Coordinates of C-alpha atoms in Angstrom, one line a residue:
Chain A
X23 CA -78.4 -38.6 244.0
X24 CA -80.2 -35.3 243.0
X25 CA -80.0 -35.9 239.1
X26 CA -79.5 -38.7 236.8
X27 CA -76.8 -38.3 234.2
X28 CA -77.7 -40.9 231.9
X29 CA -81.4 -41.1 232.4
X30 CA -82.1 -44.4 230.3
X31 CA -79.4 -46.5 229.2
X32 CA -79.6 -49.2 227.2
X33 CA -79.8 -52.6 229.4
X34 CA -78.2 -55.9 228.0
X35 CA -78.9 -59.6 229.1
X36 CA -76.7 -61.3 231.5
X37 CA -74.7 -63.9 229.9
X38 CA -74.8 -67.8 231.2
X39 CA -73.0 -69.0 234.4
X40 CA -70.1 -70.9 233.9
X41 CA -70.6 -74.3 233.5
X42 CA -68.2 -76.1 235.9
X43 CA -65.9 -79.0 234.4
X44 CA -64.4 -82.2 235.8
X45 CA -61.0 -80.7 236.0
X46 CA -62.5 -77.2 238.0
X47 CA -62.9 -80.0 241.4
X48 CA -59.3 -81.7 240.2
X49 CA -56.4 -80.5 242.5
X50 CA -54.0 -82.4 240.0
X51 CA -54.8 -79.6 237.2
X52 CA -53.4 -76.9 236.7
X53 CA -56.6 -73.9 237.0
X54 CA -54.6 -70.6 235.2
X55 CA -56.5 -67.4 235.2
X56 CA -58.4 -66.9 231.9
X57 CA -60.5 -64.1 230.5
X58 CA -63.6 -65.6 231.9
X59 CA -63.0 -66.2 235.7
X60 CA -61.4 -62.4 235.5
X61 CA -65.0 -61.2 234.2
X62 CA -66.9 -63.0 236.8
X63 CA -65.4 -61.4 239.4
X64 CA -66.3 -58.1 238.3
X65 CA -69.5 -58.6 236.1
X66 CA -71.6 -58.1 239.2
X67 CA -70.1 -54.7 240.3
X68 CA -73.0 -52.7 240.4
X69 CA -73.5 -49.2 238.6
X70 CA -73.0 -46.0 240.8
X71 CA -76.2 -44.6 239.5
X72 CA -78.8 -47.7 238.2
X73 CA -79.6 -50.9 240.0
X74 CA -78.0 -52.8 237.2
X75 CA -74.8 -54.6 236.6
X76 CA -71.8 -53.3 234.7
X77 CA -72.5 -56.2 232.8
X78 CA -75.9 -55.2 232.0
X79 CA -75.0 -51.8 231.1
X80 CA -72.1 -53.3 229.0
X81 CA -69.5 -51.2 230.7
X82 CA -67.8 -54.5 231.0
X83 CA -67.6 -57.3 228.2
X84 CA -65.4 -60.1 228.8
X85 CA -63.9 -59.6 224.9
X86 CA -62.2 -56.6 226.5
X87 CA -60.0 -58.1 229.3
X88 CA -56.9 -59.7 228.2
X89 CA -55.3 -62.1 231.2
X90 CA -51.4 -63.2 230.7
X91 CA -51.7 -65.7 233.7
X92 CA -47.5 -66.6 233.4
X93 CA -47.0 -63.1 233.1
X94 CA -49.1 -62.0 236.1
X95 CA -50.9 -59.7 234.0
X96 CA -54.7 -58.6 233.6
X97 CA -55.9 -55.8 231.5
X98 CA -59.5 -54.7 231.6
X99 CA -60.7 -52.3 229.2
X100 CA -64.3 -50.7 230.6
X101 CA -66.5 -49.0 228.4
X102 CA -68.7 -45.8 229.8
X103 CA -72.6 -45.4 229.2
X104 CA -71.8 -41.9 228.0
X105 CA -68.9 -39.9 226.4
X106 CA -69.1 -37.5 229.5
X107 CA -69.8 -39.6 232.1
X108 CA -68.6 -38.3 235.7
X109 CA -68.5 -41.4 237.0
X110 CA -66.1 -43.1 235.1
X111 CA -63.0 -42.4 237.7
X112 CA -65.5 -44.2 240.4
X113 CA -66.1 -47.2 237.6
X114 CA -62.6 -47.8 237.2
X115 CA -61.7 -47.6 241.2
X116 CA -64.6 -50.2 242.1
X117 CA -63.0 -52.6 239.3
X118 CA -59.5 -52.3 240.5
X119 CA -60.5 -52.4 244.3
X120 CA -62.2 -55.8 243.5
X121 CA -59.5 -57.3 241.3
X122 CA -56.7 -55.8 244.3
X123 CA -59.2 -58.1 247.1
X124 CA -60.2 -60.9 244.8
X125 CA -56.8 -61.7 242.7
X126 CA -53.2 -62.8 244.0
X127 CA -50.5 -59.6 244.7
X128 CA -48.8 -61.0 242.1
X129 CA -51.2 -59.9 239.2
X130 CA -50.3 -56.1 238.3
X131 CA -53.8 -54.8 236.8
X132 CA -54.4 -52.0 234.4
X133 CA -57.9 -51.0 234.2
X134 CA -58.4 -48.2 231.1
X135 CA -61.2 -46.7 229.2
X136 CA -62.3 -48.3 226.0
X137 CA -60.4 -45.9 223.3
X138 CA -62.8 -43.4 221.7
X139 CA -65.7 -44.2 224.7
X140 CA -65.0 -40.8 227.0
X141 CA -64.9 -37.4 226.4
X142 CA -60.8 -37.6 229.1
X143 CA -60.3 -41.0 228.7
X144 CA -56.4 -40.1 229.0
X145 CA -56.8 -38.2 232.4
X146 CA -59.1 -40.9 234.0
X147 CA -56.7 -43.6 232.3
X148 CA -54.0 -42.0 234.0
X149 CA -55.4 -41.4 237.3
X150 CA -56.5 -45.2 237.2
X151 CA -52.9 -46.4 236.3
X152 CA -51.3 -44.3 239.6
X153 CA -51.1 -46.2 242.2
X154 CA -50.1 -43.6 244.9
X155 CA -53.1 -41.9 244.1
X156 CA -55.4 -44.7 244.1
X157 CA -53.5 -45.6 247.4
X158 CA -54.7 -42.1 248.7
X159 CA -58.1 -42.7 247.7
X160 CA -58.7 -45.9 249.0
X161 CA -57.8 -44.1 252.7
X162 CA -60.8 -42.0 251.6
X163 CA -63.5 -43.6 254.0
X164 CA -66.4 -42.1 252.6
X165 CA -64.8 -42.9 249.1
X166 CA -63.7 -46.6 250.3
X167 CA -67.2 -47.0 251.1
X168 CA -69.1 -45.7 247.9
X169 CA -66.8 -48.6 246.6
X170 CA -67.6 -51.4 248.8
X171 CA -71.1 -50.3 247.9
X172 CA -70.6 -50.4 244.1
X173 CA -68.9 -53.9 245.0
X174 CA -70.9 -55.5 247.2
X175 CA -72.9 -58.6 245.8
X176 CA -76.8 -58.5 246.8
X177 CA -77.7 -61.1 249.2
X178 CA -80.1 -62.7 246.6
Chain B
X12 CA -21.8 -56.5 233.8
X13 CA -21.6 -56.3 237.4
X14 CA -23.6 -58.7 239.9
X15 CA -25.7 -57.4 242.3
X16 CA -26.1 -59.4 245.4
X17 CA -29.0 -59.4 248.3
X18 CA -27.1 -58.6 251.3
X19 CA -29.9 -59.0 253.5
X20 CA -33.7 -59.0 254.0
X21 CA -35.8 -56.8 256.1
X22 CA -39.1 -57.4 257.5
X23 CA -41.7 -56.2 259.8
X24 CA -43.6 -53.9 257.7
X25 CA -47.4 -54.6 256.9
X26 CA -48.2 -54.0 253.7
X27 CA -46.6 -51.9 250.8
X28 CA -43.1 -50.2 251.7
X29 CA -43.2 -46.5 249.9
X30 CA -39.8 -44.8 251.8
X31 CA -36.4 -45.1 252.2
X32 CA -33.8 -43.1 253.9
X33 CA -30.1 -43.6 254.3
X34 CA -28.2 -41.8 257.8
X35 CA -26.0 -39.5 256.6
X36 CA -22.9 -40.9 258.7
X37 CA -24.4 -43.9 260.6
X38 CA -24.9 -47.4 259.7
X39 CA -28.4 -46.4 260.1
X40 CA -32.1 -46.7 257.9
X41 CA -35.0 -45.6 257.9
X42 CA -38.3 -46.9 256.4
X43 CA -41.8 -46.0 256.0
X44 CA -45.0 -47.2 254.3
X45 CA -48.7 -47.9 254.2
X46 CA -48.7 -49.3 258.2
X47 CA -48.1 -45.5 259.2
X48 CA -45.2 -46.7 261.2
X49 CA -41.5 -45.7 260.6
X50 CA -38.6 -48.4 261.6
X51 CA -35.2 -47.3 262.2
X52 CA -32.8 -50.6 261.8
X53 CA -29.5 -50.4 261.7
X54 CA -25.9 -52.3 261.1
X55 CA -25.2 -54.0 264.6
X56 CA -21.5 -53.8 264.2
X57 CA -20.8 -57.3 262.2
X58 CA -23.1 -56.4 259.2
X59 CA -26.3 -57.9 260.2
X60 CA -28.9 -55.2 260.3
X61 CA -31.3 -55.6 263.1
X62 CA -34.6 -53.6 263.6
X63 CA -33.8 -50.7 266.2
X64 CA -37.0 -48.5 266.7
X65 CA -40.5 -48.5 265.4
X66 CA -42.4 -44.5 265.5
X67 CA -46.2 -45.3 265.4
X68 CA -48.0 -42.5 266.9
X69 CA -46.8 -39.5 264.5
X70 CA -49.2 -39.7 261.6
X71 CA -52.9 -41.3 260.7
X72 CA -52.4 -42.2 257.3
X73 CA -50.1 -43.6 255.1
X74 CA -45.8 -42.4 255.0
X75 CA -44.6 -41.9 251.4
X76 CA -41.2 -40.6 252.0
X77 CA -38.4 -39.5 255.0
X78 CA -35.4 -37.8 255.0
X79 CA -32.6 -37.7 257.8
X80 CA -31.3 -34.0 258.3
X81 CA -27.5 -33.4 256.8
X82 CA -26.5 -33.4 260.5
X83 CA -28.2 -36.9 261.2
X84 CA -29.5 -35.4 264.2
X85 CA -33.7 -34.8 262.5
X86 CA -35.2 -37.2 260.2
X87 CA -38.3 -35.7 258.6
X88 CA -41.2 -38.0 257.3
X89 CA -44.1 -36.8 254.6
X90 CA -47.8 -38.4 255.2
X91 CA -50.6 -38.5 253.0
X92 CA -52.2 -37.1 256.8
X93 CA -51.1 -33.3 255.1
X94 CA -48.8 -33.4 257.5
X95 CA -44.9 -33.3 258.1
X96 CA -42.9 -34.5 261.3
X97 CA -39.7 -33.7 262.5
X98 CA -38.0 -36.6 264.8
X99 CA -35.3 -36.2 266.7
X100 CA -33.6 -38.3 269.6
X101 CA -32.9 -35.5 272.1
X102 CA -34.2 -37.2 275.7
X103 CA -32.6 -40.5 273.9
X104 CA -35.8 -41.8 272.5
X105 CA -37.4 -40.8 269.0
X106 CA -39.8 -38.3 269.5
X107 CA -41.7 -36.1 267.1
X108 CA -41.1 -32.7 267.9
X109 CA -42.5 -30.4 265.4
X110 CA -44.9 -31.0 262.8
X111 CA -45.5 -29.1 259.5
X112 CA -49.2 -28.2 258.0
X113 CA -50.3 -26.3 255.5
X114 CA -50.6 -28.6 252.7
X115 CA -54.1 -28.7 251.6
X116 CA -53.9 -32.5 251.0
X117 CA -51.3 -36.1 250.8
X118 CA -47.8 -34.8 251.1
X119 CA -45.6 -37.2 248.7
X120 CA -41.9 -36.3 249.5
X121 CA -39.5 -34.0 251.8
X122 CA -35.8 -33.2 251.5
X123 CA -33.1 -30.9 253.2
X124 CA -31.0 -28.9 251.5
X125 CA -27.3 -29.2 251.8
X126 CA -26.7 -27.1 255.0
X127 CA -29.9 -28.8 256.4
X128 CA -30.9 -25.2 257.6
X129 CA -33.6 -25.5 254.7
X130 CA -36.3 -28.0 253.6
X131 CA -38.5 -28.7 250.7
X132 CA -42.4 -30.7 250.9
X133 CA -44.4 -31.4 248.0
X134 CA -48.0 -32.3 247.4
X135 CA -50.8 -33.4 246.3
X136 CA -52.4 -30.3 246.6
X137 CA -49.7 -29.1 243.1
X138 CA -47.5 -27.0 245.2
X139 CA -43.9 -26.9 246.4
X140 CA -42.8 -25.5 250.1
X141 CA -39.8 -24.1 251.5
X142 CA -39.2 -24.1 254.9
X143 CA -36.5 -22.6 256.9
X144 CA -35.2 -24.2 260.0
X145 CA -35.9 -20.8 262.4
X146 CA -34.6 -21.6 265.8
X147 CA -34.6 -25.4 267.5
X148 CA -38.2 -26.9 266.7
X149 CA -39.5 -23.6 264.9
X150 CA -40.0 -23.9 261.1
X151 CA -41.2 -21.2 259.2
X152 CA -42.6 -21.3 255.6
X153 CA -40.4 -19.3 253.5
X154 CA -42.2 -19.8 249.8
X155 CA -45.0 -21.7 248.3
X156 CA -44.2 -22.3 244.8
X157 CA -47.7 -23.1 242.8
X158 CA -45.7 -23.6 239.1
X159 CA -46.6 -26.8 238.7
X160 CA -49.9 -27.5 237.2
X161 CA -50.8 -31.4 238.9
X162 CA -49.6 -33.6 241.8
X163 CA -46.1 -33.1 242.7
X164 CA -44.5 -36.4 243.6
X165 CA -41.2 -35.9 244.4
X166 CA -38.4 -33.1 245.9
X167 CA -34.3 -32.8 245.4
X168 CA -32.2 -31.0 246.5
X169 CA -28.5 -29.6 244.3
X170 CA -25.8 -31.5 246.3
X171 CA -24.0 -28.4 246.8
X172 CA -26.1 -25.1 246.1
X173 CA -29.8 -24.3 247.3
X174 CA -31.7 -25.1 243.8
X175 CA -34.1 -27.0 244.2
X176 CA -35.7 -29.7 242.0
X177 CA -39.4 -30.8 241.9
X178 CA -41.0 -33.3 239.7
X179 CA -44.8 -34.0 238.5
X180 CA -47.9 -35.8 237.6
X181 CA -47.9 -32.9 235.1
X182 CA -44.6 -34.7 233.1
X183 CA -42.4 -31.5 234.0
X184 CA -39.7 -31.3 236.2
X185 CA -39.0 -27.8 237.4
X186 CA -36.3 -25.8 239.0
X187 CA -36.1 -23.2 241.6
X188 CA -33.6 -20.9 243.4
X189 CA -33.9 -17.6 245.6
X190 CA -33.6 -14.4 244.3
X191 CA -31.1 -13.1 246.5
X192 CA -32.1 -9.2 245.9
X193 CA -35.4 -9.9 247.3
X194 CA -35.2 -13.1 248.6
X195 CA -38.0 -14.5 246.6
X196 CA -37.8 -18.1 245.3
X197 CA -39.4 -18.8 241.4
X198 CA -38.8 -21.8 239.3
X199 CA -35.6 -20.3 236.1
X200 CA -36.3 -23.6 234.2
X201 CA -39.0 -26.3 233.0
X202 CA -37.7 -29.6 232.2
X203 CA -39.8 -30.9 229.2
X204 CA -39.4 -34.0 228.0
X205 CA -41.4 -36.9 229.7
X206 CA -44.3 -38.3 228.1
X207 CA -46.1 -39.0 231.8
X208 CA -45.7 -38.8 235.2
X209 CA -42.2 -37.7 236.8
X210 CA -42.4 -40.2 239.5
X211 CA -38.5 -39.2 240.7
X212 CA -35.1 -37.1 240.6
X213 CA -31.6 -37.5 241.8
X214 CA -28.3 -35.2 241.0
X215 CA -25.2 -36.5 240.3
X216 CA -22.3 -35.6 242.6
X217 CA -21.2 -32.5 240.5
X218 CA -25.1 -31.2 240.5
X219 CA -24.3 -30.6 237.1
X220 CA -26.5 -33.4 236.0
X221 CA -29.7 -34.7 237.0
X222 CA -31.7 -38.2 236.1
X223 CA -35.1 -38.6 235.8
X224 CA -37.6 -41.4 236.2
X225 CA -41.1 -41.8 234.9
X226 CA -44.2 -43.8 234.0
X227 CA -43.5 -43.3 230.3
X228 CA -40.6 -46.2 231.0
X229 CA -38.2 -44.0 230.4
X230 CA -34.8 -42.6 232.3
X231 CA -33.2 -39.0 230.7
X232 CA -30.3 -37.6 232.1
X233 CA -30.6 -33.6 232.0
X234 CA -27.8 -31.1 232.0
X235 CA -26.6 -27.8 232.9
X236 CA -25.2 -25.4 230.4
X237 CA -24.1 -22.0 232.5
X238 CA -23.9 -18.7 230.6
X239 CA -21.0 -18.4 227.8
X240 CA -20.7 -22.2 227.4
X241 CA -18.2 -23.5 225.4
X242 CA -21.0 -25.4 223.8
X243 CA -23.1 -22.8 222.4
X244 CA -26.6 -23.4 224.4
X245 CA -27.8 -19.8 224.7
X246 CA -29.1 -18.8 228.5
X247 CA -32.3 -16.6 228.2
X248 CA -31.2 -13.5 230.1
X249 CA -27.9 -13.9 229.8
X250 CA -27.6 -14.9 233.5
X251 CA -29.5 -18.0 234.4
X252 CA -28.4 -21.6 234.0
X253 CA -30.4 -23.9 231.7
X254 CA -31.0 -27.6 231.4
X255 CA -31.2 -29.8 228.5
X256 CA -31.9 -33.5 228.1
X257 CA -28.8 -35.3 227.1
X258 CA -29.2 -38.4 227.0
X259 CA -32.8 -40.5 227.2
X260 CA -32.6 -44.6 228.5
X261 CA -35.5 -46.3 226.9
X262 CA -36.4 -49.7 225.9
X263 CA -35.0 -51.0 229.5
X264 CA -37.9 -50.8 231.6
X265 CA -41.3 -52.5 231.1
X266 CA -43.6 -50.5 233.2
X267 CA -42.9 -47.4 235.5
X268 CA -40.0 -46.3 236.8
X269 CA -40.6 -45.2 240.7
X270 CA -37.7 -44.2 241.5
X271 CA -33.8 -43.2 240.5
X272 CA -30.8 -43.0 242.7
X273 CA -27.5 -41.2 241.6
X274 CA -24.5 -43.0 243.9
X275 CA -22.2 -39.8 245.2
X276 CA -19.5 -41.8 245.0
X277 CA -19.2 -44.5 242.0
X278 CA -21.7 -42.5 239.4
X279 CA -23.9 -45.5 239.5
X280 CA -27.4 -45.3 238.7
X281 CA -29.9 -47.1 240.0
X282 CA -33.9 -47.9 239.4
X283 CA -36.7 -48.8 241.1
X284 CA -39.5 -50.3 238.6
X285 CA -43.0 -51.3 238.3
X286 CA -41.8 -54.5 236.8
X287 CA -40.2 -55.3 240.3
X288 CA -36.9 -55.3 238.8
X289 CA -34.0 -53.1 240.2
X290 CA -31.5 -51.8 237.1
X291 CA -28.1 -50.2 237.3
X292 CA -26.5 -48.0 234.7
X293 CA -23.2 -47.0 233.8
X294 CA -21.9 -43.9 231.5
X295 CA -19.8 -45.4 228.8
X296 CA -16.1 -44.5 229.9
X297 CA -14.9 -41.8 227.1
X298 CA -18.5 -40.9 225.9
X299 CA -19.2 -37.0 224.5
X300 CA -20.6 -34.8 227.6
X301 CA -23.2 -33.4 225.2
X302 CA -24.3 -36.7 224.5
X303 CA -23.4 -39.4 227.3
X304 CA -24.4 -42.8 226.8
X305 CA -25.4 -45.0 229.4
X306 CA -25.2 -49.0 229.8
X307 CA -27.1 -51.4 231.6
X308 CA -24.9 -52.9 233.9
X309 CA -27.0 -55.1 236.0
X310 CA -30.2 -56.2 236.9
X311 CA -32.4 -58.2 239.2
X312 CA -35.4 -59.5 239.7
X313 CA -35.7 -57.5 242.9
X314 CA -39.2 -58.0 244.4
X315 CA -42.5 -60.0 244.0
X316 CA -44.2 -56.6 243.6
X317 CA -43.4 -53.4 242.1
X318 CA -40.5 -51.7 243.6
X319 CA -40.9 -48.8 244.8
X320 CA -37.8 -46.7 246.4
X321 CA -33.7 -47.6 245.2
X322 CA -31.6 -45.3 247.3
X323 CA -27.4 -45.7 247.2
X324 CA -25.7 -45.6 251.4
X325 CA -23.1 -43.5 251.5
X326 CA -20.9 -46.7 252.3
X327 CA -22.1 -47.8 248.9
X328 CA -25.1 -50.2 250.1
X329 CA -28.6 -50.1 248.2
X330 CA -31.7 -50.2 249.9
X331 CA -34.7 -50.9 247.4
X332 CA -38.4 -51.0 248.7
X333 CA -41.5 -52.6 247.2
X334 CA -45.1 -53.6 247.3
X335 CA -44.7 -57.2 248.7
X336 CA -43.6 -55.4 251.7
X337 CA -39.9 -56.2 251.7
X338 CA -37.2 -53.9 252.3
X339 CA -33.8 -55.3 250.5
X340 CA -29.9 -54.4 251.1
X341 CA -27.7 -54.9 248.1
X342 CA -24.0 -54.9 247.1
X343 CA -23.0 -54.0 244.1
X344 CA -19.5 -55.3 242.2
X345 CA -18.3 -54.2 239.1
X346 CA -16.8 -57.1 236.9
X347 CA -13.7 -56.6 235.2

């Protein structure tokens, strides 16, 4: 990468691990999908351009995913470092890719731009929410594996 | 209400199912998805459908869509390869004996036109192809229609005329015929109306009506007002046909609608939606032609994914595809 586009974003602190219960080793309760486990899945996805987290960068906050565990449904909005940031399309991808691997088929997942955070937030938002052309991408192996990249979690 | 029942369940595909086809004559299906593999199944005689064939070696990415020739003789699948195969079982075995290119990218749907001696591709790449069937295995491209503005997802053709209908990620549906003077094809009319994508299109029997599906939920039935209508619609030049939206089914579906299917012979329609639920509508018997209205008559929690293709047999079976990698048969009774 020639050029930074976002040269010096602000950086955030990580927030706690979960702390595990009783009940999280309990096969006799019931362990629903909440907001929380959603964000740790994809907290860690790591920015096309800096060595940080989307986390860090605050891209991703877990006070913008809403999880309907009866009704199979998770919504994550994800919120740009800049208004006319090029990567956003390649954000989005990386957070559906690893909520496609990491979640049940039975989840359908809309993954949006914060409203009012991008310059197009309706053409990425609708690029993101069709699935025949995120279908096509993800047959894009040089695409498919700028993702896994982004995805990947560092072998600490 | 009407029930619709599962008649049977077929499996064998890996992964999400995108296409559908129905033989025009035959007992006979064929389906295609993300396992770049087509399967040909069909009825063995008592009404169990058994697999038949699986094609493997025509494309090297994903089949969104095939079509069997009018004839039943070709059957035509679209790849997101850029490339289009025509099949045929000439030495008794399927075998891919032409293939189309020219697309610059993912090619999302194919169709033949009514005499089969023309066919329609669509793309990624925002344009729309005609092809005419030269001599046996020779296809040659007859127009390359560029007025859409985004993705096109999805080609029809008129049931009785060569018009032919495309639909896009740009919301529009448009409409094209040949200019017989100088046998140059160009869209007469923009359907306007959608509020996104234009995932699908089907005709009614008459081709006087077409129904469109889309990502904004919605269904809208469109129709064709000829010049000197006893209705009044004024035709630009005084010559061409043009379409209006009659008649606009919301508040039924809860996410996209993937596909539509117009049955030929009951005027069923049927949907494929995002919510894995498979809908049919009815017209309300005596309503106005300028403003039908259209009733939910049935529906079913299809799929344990989205569903993704609804397409009516001509012996009045419905095939539905989906996500989970099912393809369904269904029978549809009216109650009275």
């Amino acid at each position: 990468m020639s050029e930074l586009e976002n040269i010096n974003p602000n950086v955030y602190k990580r927030s706690e691990d979960r702390k595990s219960t009783e009940d999280d080793e309990n096969d006799d309760v019931a362990d629903p999908f909440d907001e929380r486990e959603i964000f740790d899945l994809i907290r860690n996805i790591n920015d096309p351009e800096h060595p940080l987290t989307l986390e860090e960068l605050h891209v991703l906050e877990q006070s913008l995913i809403t999880v309907d565990n009866e009704k199979n449904f998770v919504k994550v909005l994800f919120t740009p470092t800049i208004p006319h940031c090029s990567m956003a399309t390649l954000i989005g991808l990386s957070i559906r890719v690893k909520l496609l691997r990491a979640l049940p088929p039975r989840f359908k997942v809309s993954v949006e731009i914060n409203p009012g955070t991008h310059a197009s937030e309706n053409a990425v938002n609708k690029q993101l929410a069709d699935k025949e052309r995120v279908a096509a991408a993800l047959e894009n192996t040089h695409l498919i594996e700028v993702i896994n990249q982004c995805i990947a979690v560092p072998i600490k | 209400m009407g029930k619709l029942t599962l008649v049977q369940c077929l499996t064998g595909h890996r992964g999400r199912v995108w296409g559908a086809g129905w033989h025009p004559r035959d007992p006979v299906l064929a389906t295609c998805g993300e396992d770049k593999t087509i399967r040909i199944w069909a009825d063995d005689g008592t009404g169990r459908w058994v697999p038949k064939t699986v094609l493997s070696d025509g494309h090297t990415r994903t089949i969104r869509d095939v079509a069997w020739s009018p004839c039943g003789r070709f059957l035509a699948s679209a790849s997101f390869d850029a490339t289009v195969a025509i099949w045929d079982r000439r030495s008794g075995e399927f075998e891919c004996n032409a293939t189309l290119e020219g697309h610059e990218n993912e090619v999302k749907s194919v169709a033949w036109s009514r005499s089969g001696s023309l066919l329609a591709t669509c793309s990624r790449d925002k344009s729309v192809w005609i092809w005419e069937v030269a001599q046996e295995d020779e296809y040659e491209c007859a127009a390359v229609l560029n007025t859409h503005s985004q993705d096109v997802k999805k080609v029809e053709w008129h049931p009785h005329e060569d018009v032919l209908a495309s639909a896009s990620y740009d919301n529009t549906i448009q409409l094209y015929r040949e200019d017989l003077a100088d046998s140059d094809w160009s869209s007469f009319d923009t359907l306007a109306s959608h509020d996104s994508t234009v995932w699908s299109i089907a005709f009614d029997a008459s081709g006087r009506r077409l129904a469109s599906c889309s990502d904004d939920q919605t269904v809208r039935i469109w129709q064709e007002y000829k010049p000197g209508n006893e209705f009044g619609v004024a035709c630009p030049d005084g010559k061409t046909p043009v379409w209006k939206c009659v008649c606009t089914l919301s508040g039924f579906h809860s996410r996209a609608v993937y596909d539509i299917s117009w049955c030929k012979q009951t005027g069923l329609i049927a949907t494929a939606c995002g919510d894995d639920m498979v809908r049919i509508f009815r017209e309300v018997a005596g309503s106005p032609a300028n403003e039908p209205t259209f009733e939910l008559v049935a529906s079913k929690h299809a799929h344990t994914q989205d569903a993704n293709t609804v397409e009516w047999s001509p012996a009045g079976l419905l095939v539905t595809t989906s996500d989970d990698g099912d393809v369904k048969l269904w029978k549809f009774e009216e109650d009275e």
